[in-house]
Amino acid sequence: MQPSDLLSQHFTRLKPDQKKALGKLGIHTIRDLLYHFPARYEAQGPTGTISGAKFGTEVTLYGTIRKPEAKKSWKTRRPMAEAWLEDASGKIKLRWFSQPYIAKMLADGMVVRATGKVTGTDSSVYIANPEIDRTPVTPEDVHDNLFKEGDMPESKELFAIYPESKGVSSLWLLHAVRKVFEAKVHETIADPLPNEILERYNLPSLSTALVWMHAPRALPDAQVARKRFAFEEVFAIQLASQMQRAAALSEKALPVEVDRGTLNEFVASFPFPPTEAQHRAIESIILDFEQGHPMRRLLEGDVGSGKTAVAAATSYMVAVSRPPGRKSGTLQVAYMCPTEILAKQHFSTFVSYFKDHPIPIGLITGSECRKFPSKIRREESTKISRAQFSKWVANGEIPIVIGTHALVYKSLQFQNLAYAIIDEQHRFGKVHRQKLVRKDTVSPHLLSMTATPIPRTLALTIYGDLDLSLLDQMPLGRKPVITEVLGPEKREQAYTRVRSELAIGRQAYVICPRIDEPDPTKELAVQARSVKAEAERLRREVFPDATIGILHSKMTPKEKEESMAKFENGSVDILVATSVVEVGVNVPNATVILIEGAERFGLSQLHQLRGRVIRSTHQAYCFALPESYGPATRDRLKALMTAKDGFELAEYDLALRGAGELTGARQWGISDIAMEAIQNIRMVEAARTEAKNLIQKDPSLSSCPLLKMAAARAEESVHPE
């Protein structure tokens, strides 16, 4: 049996729904199964028969579900789910209070493992709120695998709990892994980590780590195994990054003429004095321009720190540079934004920066193309056809092109693309980014920008092939946002502040987690305030004299544009929106934001939303309004008030709730186990150092085929589509 063999070749009784479920979990081969790690471990109670279950004890029982139903308790009318658990020795009732939906998740005849406390009265014994592990195996399989005398797990054994999918339970996965271990397949898999690295960092071998991961004798064994697999994954990512970096250093870039005097004149024309952090970032980028190979740099700046100004200044340097051997024409810049709203906003900002500099700027989105300056009124832009726009870009008449993913259309060809800027780059798929940087025969300089604060360890891992520039200062005159977390009983305080801001001519945002009201027939639907219903309620009950608009992702591009235009020009006082406004929306007159259901957002996302009201020198206010306000929510949201900036907040989020809470959750393409490890800066730096050293000796990893395969897998998974 080879570890790469298809799982179905060795588990021949797989049903169609099981095959589908395994595919959803990414399990196709034996190796995939062994690398599908437990999410946690349970120290199960004594295992035995139902007749032997003793009152007041924690037990683990195996049996068949009978008569599941949703009902209400006799006295309090409290909704609950009930079922009987039956084995050869007898039966016992299972009850889940306030969880009637569980009855729909169970089926008569389903074989399960139930863990919980035996409680009730002498005349009515039951297991309260048991943990259920559902398995689609047949009763015969259960008898062979679970109920055989001497095959029961011992009472204090750690029991692995796996991420599961409908059709394949955690229990099924546990027995599948045990079957692989019994056949000793895990011992035939070659270890990708060299022995010297295992010894240097005191890591177990692959076969040992697999056993400790799936069937640990004690938690320390599992922790050591997790450390090994975390290092393995981070090391593979670093190898992929270092290979990309080495490849970029071998490429040629179009030379950009850097005239610091001209650059200083352009920067001096900004409507504000640049910060020292902006000066440092600009200098780092133009130093990269002077190198012979393409720049690969990440510009990370907090909300409102001035990334667009850095992009404009460096774009100006490119747009006044001549192509090699040419006395006319200029090099070109492509600036890609994730949304049409943001692209149009950046286009307007560039127009304001370049109004005194005769450099044409273009805008291309899915709905229109524009060019600045207009031939009729030079201070304005004009709408042009897509064909004309493409022609002017192709012959180099438009040096700076700003747009959405329309920039990567095959019909749009640049004459001399020397500089590619990607804003909020994590919102683009890998293919979009690759298409943009491959728009020309010569690789352009690449500047990735993000306003999402990323902990240093995560940045070193995800963006290991990029140099890092930080904008860690705010423009002069910006005041910190006054932030308050208010429980349901204090909501009126937020409304009072909104009224006072509207009275002096300011505007407000109200953010809701949903677009529409939840379907009352769906028991598992998220119960939270919706944009449409909340806008109507505010209009009717709270702010009857205010003009209220809405914005959400289901609106057409034209509807979104009209809604934003009304808010920007002040004809709408309050904009009720989803988190679609999280990135880049810039309305300086908006000074207060209310975030409904704040507990449903990660801290970094809350910080991004708060950034919508830090666009001017006016005092701004943010009110987080959680639907539930228990101790856990209170402690987490407290950081929103105390962290001095987004970087500190991101580090806090990583430490408190894990990397899954960082904006985008699964967007990075890294497993949970590696995300946990990213909190360990020593591990990340060790993996980075080892990868650098190895790539310097062997840039293509030709002498390490297993590591080359691991790096290829990492490159494919990180930044997934």
XYZ file of C-alpha atoms in Angstrom:
721
model
C 0.000 0.000 0.000
C 1.464 3.311 -1.068
C 0.557 6.446 0.937
C -0.331 8.241 -2.275
C -2.835 5.535 -3.240
C -6.462 6.562 -3.461
C -8.349 6.008 -0.229
C -11.175 4.204 -2.033
C -8.762 1.441 -3.101
C -8.256 0.415 0.523
C -11.625 1.315 2.045
C -13.691 -0.636 -0.470
C -17.048 -0.236 1.264
C -17.118 3.542 0.877
C -20.589 4.826 0.047
C -21.186 7.711 -2.406
C -21.989 10.163 0.406
C -18.804 9.128 2.214
C -16.692 9.681 -0.903
C -18.299 13.102 -1.339
C -17.682 13.997 2.312
C -14.040 12.899 2.129
C -13.596 15.040 -0.989
C -14.977 18.071 0.869
C -12.417 17.451 3.606
C -9.636 17.235 0.994
C -9.028 13.541 1.713
C -8.295 11.585 -1.460
C -5.219 9.518 -0.558
C -3.842 7.687 2.459
C -1.408 10.563 2.960
C -4.301 13.039 2.981
C -6.003 10.949 5.664
C -2.891 10.851 7.851
C -2.451 14.623 7.463
C -6.087 15.263 8.440
C -5.252 16.034 12.044
C -7.547 16.013 15.080
C -9.036 19.361 16.050
C -8.855 18.427 19.730
C -8.718 15.488 22.143
C -11.191 14.352 24.753
C -10.342 12.454 27.893
C -13.400 10.205 27.705
C -15.249 8.809 30.672
C -15.449 5.092 31.503
C -16.682 3.090 28.510
C -19.117 0.260 28.969
C -22.664 -0.925 28.449
C -25.810 1.101 29.054
C -26.939 -1.255 31.835
C -23.683 -0.561 33.675
C -23.944 3.250 33.499
C -23.987 4.669 37.037
C -25.929 7.728 38.157
C -23.802 10.889 38.489
C -20.856 9.613 36.438
C -19.360 10.759 33.114
C -19.708 7.891 30.647
C -18.946 7.061 27.030
C -21.464 4.714 25.432
C -21.782 3.181 21.989
C -25.223 2.347 20.637
C -28.043 2.982 18.207
C -30.271 6.076 18.172
C -34.001 5.441 18.489
C -36.991 7.846 18.160
C -35.242 11.263 17.973
C -37.732 14.128 18.391
C -37.965 17.833 19.204
C -40.312 18.650 22.073
C -40.837 20.910 25.085
C -40.199 20.075 28.712
C -43.318 19.271 30.736
C -43.097 22.013 33.379
C -41.119 24.920 31.927
C -42.045 24.314 28.245
C -38.360 24.688 27.457
C -37.545 23.500 23.887
C -35.282 20.462 23.734
C -34.321 17.394 21.720
C -34.748 13.824 22.938
C -33.705 10.386 21.734
C -33.099 6.912 23.100
C -29.673 5.261 22.966
C -29.877 1.490 22.728
C -27.343 -1.346 22.951
C -27.572 -5.075 23.617
C -27.817 -4.481 27.388
C -30.630 -1.924 27.420
C -31.453 1.689 26.601
C -31.125 5.175 28.118
C -32.646 8.530 27.253
C -30.555 11.399 25.802
C -31.689 15.007 26.286
C -30.390 18.280 24.839
C -31.932 21.327 26.498
C -32.549 24.463 24.372
C -31.190 22.615 21.323
C -34.289 21.212 19.567
C -32.511 21.286 16.188
C -30.335 18.324 17.262
C -33.355 16.059 16.716
C -33.171 16.874 12.997
C -29.489 15.943 12.930
C -30.162 12.444 14.245
C -31.893 9.567 12.499
C -33.494 6.426 13.836
C -30.992 3.589 13.530
C -27.914 5.821 13.508
C -24.904 4.288 15.289
C -23.196 6.800 17.587
C -20.770 7.320 20.401
C -22.309 9.419 23.211
C -20.328 11.075 26.009
C -21.986 12.858 28.913
C -23.122 12.772 32.518
C -25.801 10.371 33.745
C -28.331 12.489 35.622
C -32.073 12.855 36.341
C -34.021 11.075 39.056
C -34.247 7.481 40.262
C -37.353 6.981 38.152
C -36.113 8.907 35.113
C -32.390 8.590 34.344
C -30.961 10.310 31.266
C -27.710 11.735 29.837
C -27.793 15.527 29.732
C -26.521 17.372 26.642
C -24.241 14.532 25.509
C -21.504 14.985 22.920
C -22.500 12.858 19.934
C -20.065 11.385 17.453
C -22.115 10.176 14.480
C -20.809 7.369 12.274
C -22.293 5.836 9.138
C -20.680 2.399 9.758
C -22.991 -0.604 9.968
C -23.902 -2.356 13.244
C -21.753 -5.310 12.193
C -18.760 -3.011 11.822
C -19.456 -1.569 15.233
C -19.532 -5.024 16.744
C -16.247 -5.966 15.070
C -14.431 -2.732 15.768
C -15.903 -1.328 18.949
C -17.754 -3.850 21.056
C -15.337 -6.759 20.840
C -14.204 -7.778 24.310
C -10.847 -6.196 25.110
C -11.129 -3.698 22.237
C -12.819 -0.973 24.273
C -10.743 2.182 24.808
C -9.423 2.406 28.328
C -11.132 4.955 30.514
C -8.410 7.623 30.529
C -7.361 7.301 26.895
C -7.263 10.499 24.849
C -9.862 10.310 22.135
C -9.124 12.227 18.911
C -11.922 14.499 17.610
C -11.591 15.295 13.892
C -13.060 17.976 11.618
C -15.898 16.093 9.928
C -18.362 16.475 7.074
C -21.877 15.172 6.491
C -21.413 11.503 5.661
C -18.087 11.024 7.455
C -17.936 11.427 11.217
C -15.011 11.914 13.544
C -15.459 8.339 14.747
C -15.258 6.984 11.184
C -12.035 8.928 10.619
C -10.587 7.620 13.874
C -11.106 4.011 12.828
C -9.843 4.675 9.300
C -6.580 6.022 10.747
C -6.292 3.036 13.113
C -6.699 0.708 10.133
C -3.813 2.478 8.372
C -1.657 2.206 11.511
C -2.418 -1.505 11.841
C -1.150 -1.997 8.276
C 1.977 0.072 9.213
C 1.536 2.240 6.109
C 2.689 5.308 8.038
C 6.119 3.715 8.426
C 6.571 3.602 4.629
C 6.162 7.360 4.079
C 9.473 9.123 3.472
C 10.141 12.006 5.859
C 10.528 15.331 3.985
C 12.483 16.923 6.855
C 16.232 16.162 6.762
C 17.651 14.341 9.789
C 19.928 17.249 10.680
C 16.904 19.569 11.023
C 15.023 17.014 13.135
C 18.035 16.710 15.451
C 18.747 20.453 15.558
C 15.224 21.297 16.753
C 14.552 18.060 18.645
C 11.623 17.053 16.440
C 10.228 13.498 16.151
C 10.401 11.490 12.932
C 7.387 11.493 10.624
C 6.132 8.008 11.568
C 6.426 8.743 15.303
C 4.772 12.146 14.940
C 1.819 10.639 13.033
C 1.151 8.145 15.828
C 1.505 10.815 18.518
C -0.796 13.103 16.545
C -3.650 10.649 16.074
C -3.271 8.393 19.120
C -1.295 10.228 21.826
C -0.653 8.505 25.128
C -0.744 11.929 26.796
C -1.200 15.548 25.720
C 2.559 16.336 25.704
C 2.987 13.719 22.940
C 0.345 15.449 20.817
C 1.926 18.844 21.479
C 5.343 17.649 20.321
C 3.771 16.174 17.180
C 1.897 19.419 16.470
C 5.152 21.337 16.832
C 6.810 19.055 14.276
C 4.012 19.342 11.699
C 3.739 23.095 12.244
C 7.464 23.471 11.580
C 7.162 21.225 8.519
C 4.392 23.382 7.009
C 5.964 26.752 7.832
C 9.316 25.479 6.507
C 7.653 24.408 3.229
C 6.014 27.837 2.865
C 9.341 29.550 3.530
C 11.043 27.338 0.936
C 8.424 28.311 -1.650
C 8.875 31.994 -0.745
C 12.657 31.843 -0.936
C 12.484 30.069 -4.312
C 10.202 32.851 -5.612
C 12.557 35.467 -4.202
C 15.578 33.848 -5.847
C 13.702 33.683 -9.169
C 12.793 37.392 -8.936
C 16.430 38.327 -8.289
C 17.408 36.594 -11.523
C 14.865 38.553 -13.605
C 15.411 41.897 -15.315
C 13.221 44.942 -14.699
C 12.603 48.058 -16.784
C 14.899 50.751 -15.333
C 13.076 53.621 -13.610
C 14.791 57.020 -13.739
C 14.856 58.315 -10.176
C 15.151 62.103 -9.923
C 14.805 62.939 -6.237
C 14.478 66.661 -6.929
C 11.461 66.128 -9.184
C 10.046 63.632 -6.694
C 10.394 66.085 -3.808
C 8.563 68.755 -5.808
C 5.702 66.341 -6.453
C 5.471 65.279 -2.793
C 5.567 68.946 -1.724
C 2.421 69.537 -3.782
C 0.392 67.148 -1.591
C -2.386 68.883 0.405
C -0.724 67.675 3.631
C 2.815 67.206 4.944
C 3.899 63.529 4.576
C 4.839 61.628 7.719
C 8.336 60.290 8.336
C 6.964 56.778 7.794
C 5.699 57.804 4.342
C 9.095 59.321 3.479
C 10.805 56.070 4.549
C 8.447 53.948 2.472
C 8.910 56.111 -0.626
C 12.691 56.004 -0.238
C 12.685 52.186 0.125
C 10.634 51.829 -3.051
C 12.760 54.138 -5.198
C 15.896 52.373 -3.945
C 14.292 49.164 -5.208
C 13.601 50.897 -8.550
C 17.321 51.514 -8.909
C 18.096 47.797 -8.701
C 18.307 45.733 -11.864
C 15.670 43.202 -10.768
C 11.929 43.577 -10.084
C 10.916 44.944 -6.686
C 8.699 42.717 -4.544
C 7.501 44.763 -1.563
C 4.578 44.778 0.880
C 3.426 48.166 2.174
C 1.492 47.624 5.382
C -0.219 50.619 6.899
C -2.959 51.144 9.424
C -6.288 52.600 8.362
C -5.783 56.202 7.230
C -1.968 56.099 7.373
C -1.527 57.339 3.788
C -0.685 54.345 1.587
C -2.335 55.948 -1.455
C 0.002 58.939 -1.205
C 3.017 56.597 -1.231
C 1.559 54.835 -4.278
C 1.009 58.186 -6.038
C 4.529 59.498 -5.353
C 6.222 56.324 -6.589
C 3.866 56.105 -9.586
C 4.900 59.631 -10.524
C 8.536 58.519 -10.709
C 7.593 55.723 -13.093
C 5.271 57.873 -15.216
C 8.012 60.452 -15.930
C 10.593 57.793 -16.856
C 11.396 56.998 -20.504
C 11.468 53.407 -21.784
C 15.006 52.175 -22.576
C 16.354 53.636 -25.813
C 13.303 55.877 -26.350
C 13.138 59.680 -26.501
C 9.334 59.780 -26.211
C 6.679 57.938 -24.264
C 6.879 56.827 -20.639
C 6.820 53.734 -18.516
C 3.399 52.635 -17.242
C 1.743 51.859 -13.900
C -1.162 49.469 -13.212
C -2.998 49.990 -9.907
C -5.458 47.149 -9.127
C -8.228 47.548 -6.514
C -10.618 44.889 -5.160
C -13.865 46.826 -5.699
C -15.272 49.340 -8.150
C -16.034 51.752 -5.304
C -12.390 51.681 -4.194
C -11.031 51.967 -7.752
C -13.119 55.087 -8.405
C -12.093 56.550 -5.071
C -8.375 56.040 -5.801
C -8.857 57.467 -9.281
C -10.346 60.627 -7.734
C -7.506 60.799 -5.191
C -4.857 60.453 -7.926
C -6.580 63.168 -9.943
C -6.316 65.501 -6.928
C -2.584 64.665 -6.528
C -1.798 65.034 -10.247
C -3.992 68.037 -11.096
C -0.936 70.295 -11.352
C 1.132 67.686 -13.215
C 0.330 66.928 -16.878
C 0.236 63.126 -16.642
C -2.783 61.240 -18.072
C -4.531 58.832 -15.672
C -7.027 56.159 -16.702
C -9.793 54.275 -14.876
C -11.127 50.893 -16.001
C -13.848 48.933 -14.202
C -16.483 46.442 -15.258
C -18.934 49.268 -15.944
C -16.900 52.124 -17.472
C -13.599 53.640 -18.619
C -12.483 57.217 -17.877
C -9.474 59.362 -18.693
C -7.979 62.364 -16.921
C -7.541 65.124 -17.972
C -10.536 65.832 -20.175
C -9.776 67.698 -23.385
C -12.597 70.129 -22.631
C -12.010 70.760 -18.906
C -8.501 69.779 -17.845
C -9.391 69.628 -14.153
C -11.959 66.886 -14.814
C -12.041 63.368 -16.295
C -14.110 62.202 -19.236
C -15.855 58.920 -20.025
C -14.480 57.056 -23.050
C -15.195 53.777 -24.841
C -13.425 50.585 -23.807
C -11.953 50.223 -27.288
C -10.480 53.730 -27.217
C -9.189 53.198 -23.686
C -7.483 49.928 -24.671
C -5.901 51.618 -27.695
C -4.441 54.458 -25.608
C -3.085 52.040 -22.988
C -1.564 49.819 -25.694
C 0.274 52.724 -27.352
C 1.440 54.161 -24.016
C -0.649 57.348 -24.053
C -2.053 56.587 -20.572
C 0.898 56.068 -18.193
C -1.142 55.401 -15.024
C -4.088 52.981 -15.154
C -6.283 52.379 -12.093
C -8.909 49.660 -12.102
C -10.491 46.512 -10.764
C -9.693 42.982 -11.999
C -10.635 44.421 -15.439
C -6.930 45.317 -15.555
C -6.082 41.668 -16.230
C -8.423 41.269 -19.221
C -6.640 39.883 -22.278
C -7.985 42.796 -24.322
C -6.006 45.278 -22.206
C -2.327 45.295 -23.181
C 0.304 47.694 -21.815
C 3.153 48.999 -23.940
C 5.705 49.372 -21.126
C 4.294 48.135 -17.815
C 7.014 48.820 -15.245
C 5.098 49.056 -11.947
C 2.143 47.038 -10.627
C 0.364 48.110 -7.426
C -2.148 45.789 -5.765
C -4.336 47.355 -3.091
C -5.767 45.134 -0.341
C -3.911 42.394 -2.154
C -5.175 39.502 -0.001
C -8.606 40.068 -1.565
C -7.338 38.959 -4.966
C -6.792 35.383 -6.051
C -3.305 34.220 -6.938
C -4.220 34.013 -10.638
C -5.262 37.686 -10.718
C -1.954 38.759 -9.206
C 0.072 36.556 -11.537
C -1.776 37.823 -14.612
C -1.083 41.415 -13.641
C 2.643 40.973 -13.094
C 2.909 38.984 -16.328
C 1.304 41.662 -18.480
C 4.630 42.352 -20.141
C 7.646 40.377 -21.310
C 9.683 42.087 -18.584
C 8.442 41.588 -15.014
C 7.195 44.837 -13.468
C 8.073 46.078 -10.008
C 5.351 44.900 -7.613
C 3.998 46.801 -4.605
C 1.369 44.959 -2.561
C -0.532 47.127 -0.101
C -2.798 46.250 2.792
C -4.612 48.193 5.485
C -5.239 44.960 7.372
C -2.684 44.907 10.190
C -0.839 41.599 10.071
C 1.210 40.258 13.002
C 4.908 40.158 12.182
C 5.113 36.368 12.342
C 2.254 36.003 9.872
C 3.781 38.577 7.518
C 7.150 36.769 7.642
C 5.398 33.513 6.753
C 2.804 34.514 4.181
C 4.886 37.221 2.529
C 8.333 35.692 2.947
C 9.192 36.581 -0.670
C 8.399 40.278 -0.115
C 10.322 43.073 1.562
C 8.236 44.829 4.190
C 7.564 48.549 4.677
C 5.431 49.789 7.566
C 3.440 53.004 7.805
C 3.276 53.209 11.588
C 2.436 56.923 11.881
C -0.813 58.787 11.305
C -1.027 62.108 9.411
C -0.679 65.258 11.490
C -3.907 66.371 13.159
C -5.678 62.998 13.170
C -7.400 62.353 16.494
C -7.847 58.838 17.913
C -11.378 57.497 17.499
C -13.283 57.489 20.795
C -14.471 53.897 21.043
C -17.110 52.492 23.384
C -18.613 49.023 23.760
C -22.234 49.310 24.854
C -24.500 46.531 26.056
C -28.149 46.398 24.883
C -29.330 48.549 27.788
C -27.017 51.449 26.813
C -27.855 51.607 23.090
C -29.525 55.013 23.501
C -26.118 56.578 24.316
C -24.958 55.752 20.801
C -28.115 57.207 19.265
C -27.670 60.409 21.275
C -24.142 60.843 19.878
C -25.394 60.249 16.328
C -28.064 62.941 16.785
C -25.501 65.438 18.091
C -23.151 64.751 15.153
C -25.975 65.064 12.613
C -26.967 68.368 14.254
C -23.588 69.899 13.379
C -23.719 68.633 9.799
C -21.791 65.375 10.142
C -22.790 61.899 8.903
C -22.889 58.373 10.329
C -22.544 54.703 9.420
C -24.574 51.845 10.907
C -23.069 48.395 10.187
C -25.186 45.222 10.318
C -24.054 41.570 10.017
C -26.893 40.576 7.647
C -28.553 41.955 4.500
C -32.037 40.453 5.023
C -33.945 39.265 8.054
C -33.233 35.591 8.957
C -35.709 32.996 7.699
C -37.908 32.143 10.734
C -38.394 28.574 9.420
C -34.653 27.859 9.608
C -33.649 27.017 13.173
C -29.905 27.414 12.496
C -30.168 30.795 10.729
C -27.932 33.512 12.198
C -30.093 35.738 14.389
C -28.725 39.239 13.860
C -29.810 42.670 12.717
C -30.147 43.133 8.971
C -29.453 46.169 6.789
C -32.936 46.376 5.297
C -34.937 45.935 8.506
C -32.601 48.104 10.604
C -32.703 50.951 8.062
C -36.498 50.884 8.185
C -36.539 50.735 12.009
C -34.104 53.636 12.366
C -36.093 55.673 9.854
C -39.354 54.997 11.636
C -38.420 54.933 15.340
C -35.009 56.505 16.022
C -34.024 59.114 13.419
C -37.286 60.202 11.751
C -35.745 63.500 10.599
C -32.642 61.955 8.994
C -32.171 60.734 5.444
C -31.133 57.075 5.548
C -29.533 55.045 2.739
C -28.414 51.433 2.429
C -25.432 49.628 0.894
C -24.808 45.883 0.624
C -23.222 43.291 -1.647
C -26.443 42.176 -3.355
C -27.006 45.598 -4.898
C -26.010 46.104 -8.535
C -22.840 48.127 -9.246
C -25.032 51.029 -10.388
C -27.113 50.911 -7.203
C -23.963 50.804 -5.053
C -22.479 53.752 -6.935
C -25.653 55.811 -6.548
C -25.908 54.994 -2.845
C -22.270 55.932 -2.207
C -22.547 59.084 -4.297
C -25.507 60.280 -2.211
C -23.572 59.602 1.009
C -20.425 61.300 -0.304
C -22.260 64.444 -1.422
C -24.134 64.690 1.881
C -27.668 64.031 0.660
C -27.771 60.897 2.868
C -27.182 61.425 6.599
C -26.898 57.803 7.747
C -25.635 54.902 5.652
C -26.801 51.481 6.879
C -24.479 48.889 5.372
C -22.866 45.496 5.708
C -19.089 45.161 6.060
C -18.874 45.938 2.311
C -17.661 49.383 3.482
C -14.822 47.771 5.459
C -12.072 48.668 3.006
C -11.200 52.023 1.523
C -14.521 53.891 1.560
C -13.568 57.498 2.238
C -16.142 60.057 3.415
C -14.319 62.601 5.628
C -17.593 64.106 6.868
C -18.667 60.803 8.461
C -17.611 60.972 12.109
C -19.589 58.250 13.906
C -20.077 54.533 13.275
C -22.360 52.045 15.046
C -21.446 48.363 14.624
C -24.383 46.068 15.346
C -23.651 42.473 16.363
C -20.048 43.463 17.082
C -19.309 40.068 18.639
C -19.747 38.485 15.183
C -16.728 40.327 13.749
C -13.036 39.675 14.376
C -11.107 42.440 16.135
C -9.130 43.309 13.019
C -12.351 43.604 11.006
C -13.866 45.830 13.696
C -10.748 47.985 13.462
C -11.160 48.220 9.685
C -14.781 49.283 10.076
C -13.803 51.864 12.687
C -11.344 53.246 10.145
C -14.247 54.586 8.070
C -14.523 57.526 10.490
C -10.846 58.445 10.796
C -10.675 60.305 7.489
C -10.544 63.879 8.782
C -9.321 66.008 11.671
C -12.797 66.010 13.260
C -13.272 64.003 16.446
C -14.700 60.600 15.515
C -16.696 58.040 17.504
C -17.179 54.270 17.242
C -19.831 52.325 19.157
C -19.620 48.523 19.207
C -23.088 47.149 19.979
C -22.958 43.395 20.654
C -26.230 41.451 20.695
C -24.927 39.304 23.564
C -22.583 40.829 26.116
C -21.194 38.052 28.277
C -17.774 38.023 29.961
C -15.956 36.527 26.937
C -17.363 39.157 24.548
C -16.668 41.923 27.069
C -13.027 40.875 27.498
C -12.392 40.562 23.762
C -14.043 43.834 22.782
C -12.212 45.644 25.567
C -9.071 45.364 23.406
C -10.821 47.456 20.752
C -10.843 50.334 23.231
C -7.341 49.876 24.670
C -5.091 48.922 21.711
C -3.209 51.969 20.451
C -3.245 50.870 16.799
C -4.236 48.093 14.421
C -0.896 46.304 14.716
C -1.257 45.915 18.475
C -4.853 44.800 17.987
C -3.844 42.169 15.424
C -1.226 40.754 17.795
C -3.820 40.670 20.568
C -6.327 38.929 18.283
C -3.732 36.332 17.334
C -2.857 35.621 20.971
C -6.440 35.653 22.261
C -8.403 33.768 19.631
C -5.898 32.354 17.173
C -5.047 33.261 13.616
C -8.466 32.172 12.359
C -9.863 35.439 13.731
C -7.596 37.561 11.579
C -9.402 39.147 8.667
C -10.417 36.566 6.092
C -9.970 33.568 8.372
C -9.205 30.871 5.803
C -7.937 33.297 3.165
C -4.279 32.511 3.800
C -4.474 28.828 2.849
C -2.573 27.727 5.968
C -3.739 24.901 8.212
C -4.944 25.546 11.747
C -1.910 23.784 13.160
C 0.518 26.101 11.348
C -1.554 29.154 12.250
C -1.142 28.252 15.917
C 2.610 27.989 15.401
C 2.752 31.415 13.805
C 2.375 32.839 17.304
C 5.886 31.495 17.927
C 8.310 34.009 16.383
C 11.308 31.766 17.152
C 9.840 28.906 15.137
C 8.982 31.154 12.181
C 12.444 32.732 12.137
C 14.127 29.320 12.475
C 12.138 27.963 9.519
C 12.931 31.094 7.511
C 16.681 30.820 8.270
C 16.779 27.129 7.349
C 14.919 27.819 4.100
C 17.249 30.699 3.156
C 20.333 28.604 3.762
C 19.007 25.664 1.780
C 17.910 27.765 -1.237
C 21.295 29.536 -1.319
C 22.977 26.125 -1.655
C 20.381 24.572 -3.966
C 18.057 27.193 -5.582
C 15.902 24.593 -7.374
C 15.963 21.984 -4.554
C 17.110 19.421 -7.110
C 18.909 17.456 -4.379
C 15.825 17.410 -2.125
C 12.877 16.120 -4.196
C 10.616 15.599 -1.168
C 11.142 19.189 -0.006
C 10.595 20.404 -3.561
C 7.223 18.633 -3.595
C 6.368 20.079 -0.173
C 7.275 23.594 -1.359
C 5.135 23.144 -4.484
C 2.162 22.067 -2.350
C 2.684 25.067 -0.066
C 2.863 27.492 -2.997
C -0.391 26.059 -4.330
C -2.244 26.309 -1.028
C -1.095 29.702 0.270
C -3.253 32.588 -1.065
C -5.868 30.201 -2.495
C -8.410 31.334 -5.079
